Amino acid sequence: MTPTGHHRLILTRHAKSSWDDPLIEDQDRPLNARGRLAATELGDFLASRGLEPEEVICSSALRTRETWDRVAGAVIETRPELRYSDQLYHASPETLLEVLRTAHAPTVMILGHNPGIAEFARQLLAREVLDPNFRRFPTGATLIVDFQIKDWADLEPGQGSMLDFFTPTRDR
């Protein structure tokens, strides 16, 4: 839970997806075994730190939905409002910002795709992150960022303070 006047974003790139079937449409690709383990690891990480979203906005792609399902299995304290969005499928940073500005809970999780999610993460922060994994924003990477704003509609790039950055050990 965030203090009054503060908002927190948990920004996650989906876990590793399967490329086993070349005939499957990109949006319908499932997680592979490594991705399923990494998504569960992410859920455990968030739960162990009390970083549980009150609202989740998830790309409609299968791999992001499956990532959320694995994370949700570990996030047992809250049952967040869940919204699937076609807009988040390969969204640009501008689209990600537009979608986030429609959120209403103080702690929001967005699950999306690269390259937009990595660029959006960089744009949100007031200070540059030197971690090389942050630049790559590998599958399963998650940025936890705090904002001193009263409403998501007030969010502007460069206002965020990084609380944490996580990459599953299976996706490093």
Coordinates of C-alpha atoms in Angstrom, one line a residue:
M1 CA 0.0 0.0 0.0
T2 CA 1.3 3.5 -0.9
P3 CA 0.9 6.6 1.3
T4 CA -1.7 9.2 0.5
G5 CA -0.5 11.4 -2.4
H6 CA 1.8 8.7 -3.7
H7 CA 1.3 6.2 -6.5
R8 CA 3.3 3.1 -7.3
L9 CA 3.7 1.4 -10.7
I10 CA 4.9 -2.2 -11.1
L11 CA 6.0 -2.3 -14.7
T12 CA 6.6 -5.8 -16.1
R13 CA 7.7 -7.3 -19.3
H14 CA 6.1 -10.7 -19.9
A15 CA 8.1 -13.8 -19.1
K16 CA 9.9 -15.9 -21.7
S17 CA 7.5 -17.2 -24.4
S18 CA 7.7 -20.3 -26.5
W19 CA 8.7 -20.3 -30.2
D20 CA 8.1 -24.1 -30.6
D21 CA 5.3 -23.7 -33.1
P22 CA 6.1 -21.4 -36.0
L23 CA 2.5 -21.4 -37.1
I24 CA 1.1 -19.8 -34.0
E25 CA 0.3 -16.1 -34.3
D26 CA 2.6 -13.9 -32.2
Q27 CA -0.3 -12.8 -29.9
D28 CA -1.1 -16.4 -29.2
R29 CA 2.4 -17.6 -28.1
P30 CA 2.3 -19.2 -24.6
L31 CA 5.1 -19.1 -22.0
N32 CA 7.7 -21.7 -22.2
A33 CA 8.8 -23.8 -19.2
R34 CA 11.5 -21.3 -18.3
G35 CA 9.0 -18.4 -18.5
R36 CA 6.5 -20.2 -16.3
L37 CA 9.2 -20.6 -13.6
A38 CA 10.3 -17.0 -14.0
A39 CA 6.8 -15.6 -13.7
T40 CA 6.3 -17.6 -10.5
E41 CA 9.6 -16.3 -9.2
L42 CA 8.4 -12.8 -9.9
G43 CA 5.2 -13.4 -8.0
D44 CA 7.2 -14.7 -5.0
F45 CA 9.4 -11.6 -5.2
L46 CA 6.5 -9.2 -5.2
A47 CA 4.6 -11.0 -2.4
S48 CA 7.7 -11.2 -0.2
R49 CA 8.1 -7.4 -0.4
G50 CA 4.4 -6.6 0.0
L51 CA 4.4 -5.2 -3.5
E52 CA 0.9 -6.2 -4.5
P53 CA -1.0 -4.3 -7.1
E54 CA -4.6 -3.1 -6.5
E55 CA -5.2 -2.7 -10.2
V56 CA -3.6 -4.8 -13.1
I57 CA -3.6 -3.7 -16.7
C58 CA -2.4 -6.5 -18.9
S59 CA -1.8 -6.9 -22.6
S60 CA -4.3 -9.2 -24.2
A61 CA -1.5 -11.4 -25.6
L62 CA -1.4 -15.0 -24.2
R63 CA 2.1 -14.7 -22.8
T64 CA 1.3 -11.6 -20.8
R65 CA -2.0 -13.2 -19.5
E66 CA -0.1 -16.3 -18.5
T67 CA 2.6 -14.2 -16.8
W68 CA -0.1 -12.5 -14.7
D69 CA -1.7 -15.8 -13.8
R70 CA 1.6 -17.1 -12.4
V71 CA 2.3 -13.8 -10.6
A72 CA -1.3 -13.8 -9.2
G73 CA -0.7 -17.3 -7.8
A74 CA 1.8 -15.8 -5.4
V75 CA 0.1 -12.5 -4.7
I76 CA -2.5 -13.7 -2.2
E77 CA -3.2 -10.7 0.0
T78 CA -5.2 -8.8 -2.6
R79 CA -7.4 -9.5 -5.5
P80 CA -6.7 -6.6 -7.8
E81 CA -9.0 -5.3 -10.4
L82 CA -7.9 -6.9 -13.7
R83 CA -8.2 -5.3 -17.1
Y84 CA -6.9 -6.8 -20.4
S85 CA -6.0 -4.3 -23.0
D86 CA -5.4 -4.8 -26.7
Q87 CA -3.7 -1.4 -26.7
L88 CA -0.8 -2.8 -24.7
Y89 CA 0.1 -5.3 -27.3
H90 CA 3.5 -4.0 -28.6
A91 CA 2.5 -0.5 -27.3
S92 CA 4.7 2.5 -27.7
P93 CA 5.8 4.4 -24.6
E94 CA 3.2 7.1 -25.5
T95 CA 0.4 4.5 -25.5
L96 CA 1.6 3.0 -22.2
L97 CA 1.5 6.4 -20.6
E98 CA -2.0 7.1 -22.0
V99 CA -3.2 3.7 -20.7
L100 CA -1.6 4.3 -17.3
R101 CA -3.3 7.7 -17.0
T102 CA -6.6 5.9 -17.0
A103 CA -5.8 3.9 -13.9
H104 CA -7.5 4.7 -10.6
A105 CA -5.9 2.6 -7.9
P106 CA -2.8 3.9 -6.1
T107 CA -0.7 0.7 -6.9
V108 CA -1.0 -0.4 -10.5
M109 CA 0.8 -3.2 -12.4
I110 CA 1.2 -3.0 -16.2
L111 CA 2.3 -6.2 -18.1
G112 CA 3.5 -5.5 -21.6
H113 CA 6.1 -6.1 -24.3
N114 CA 9.4 -4.7 -25.6
P115 CA 10.6 -2.5 -27.1
G116 CA 7.9 -0.1 -25.7
I117 CA 8.1 -1.2 -22.1
A118 CA 11.9 -0.7 -21.8
E119 CA 11.7 2.8 -23.3
F120 CA 8.7 3.6 -21.1
A121 CA 10.6 2.5 -18.0
R122 CA 13.5 4.8 -19.0
Q123 CA 11.2 7.8 -19.6
L124 CA 9.4 7.4 -16.3
L125 CA 12.4 7.9 -14.1
A126 CA 14.0 11.1 -12.8
R127 CA 17.4 9.4 -12.7
E128 CA 19.2 7.1 -15.1
V129 CA 19.6 3.5 -14.0
L130 CA 23.1 2.1 -14.7
D131 CA 22.2 -1.6 -14.4
P132 CA 22.8 -3.2 -17.8
N133 CA 19.8 -5.4 -17.4
F134 CA 17.6 -2.3 -17.1
R135 CA 18.7 -1.2 -20.6
R136 CA 17.9 -4.6 -22.0
F137 CA 14.7 -5.0 -19.9
P138 CA 14.8 -8.8 -20.4
T139 CA 11.7 -11.0 -20.2
G140 CA 10.2 -11.0 -16.8
A141 CA 12.0 -7.7 -15.9
T142 CA 10.0 -5.6 -13.5
L143 CA 10.5 -2.0 -12.4
I144 CA 8.9 -0.7 -9.2
V145 CA 8.6 3.0 -9.4
D146 CA 7.0 5.6 -7.0
F147 CA 5.4 8.9 -8.0
Q148 CA 4.4 11.8 -5.8
I149 CA 1.2 12.6 -7.7
K150 CA -2.4 12.7 -6.6
D151 CA -3.8 11.0 -9.7
W152 CA -2.5 8.9 -12.5
A153 CA -3.9 11.5 -14.9
D154 CA -1.2 13.9 -13.6
L155 CA 1.7 11.7 -14.5
E156 CA 4.4 13.1 -16.7
P157 CA 7.7 11.4 -17.8
G158 CA 10.7 12.0 -15.5
Q159 CA 8.7 12.1 -12.3
G160 CA 9.4 8.6 -11.0
S161 CA 11.7 7.4 -8.3
M162 CA 12.9 3.8 -8.6
L163 CA 12.1 1.6 -5.6
D164 CA 13.4 -1.6 -7.1
F165 CA 14.3 -3.5 -10.3
F166 CA 13.9 -7.2 -10.6
T167 CA 14.9 -9.8 -13.2
P168 CA 14.1 -13.4 -12.7
T169 CA 17.2 -15.6 -12.3
R170 CA 15.9 -17.8 -15.1
D171 CA 15.8 -14.8 -17.6
R172 CA 19.1 -13.0 -16.9

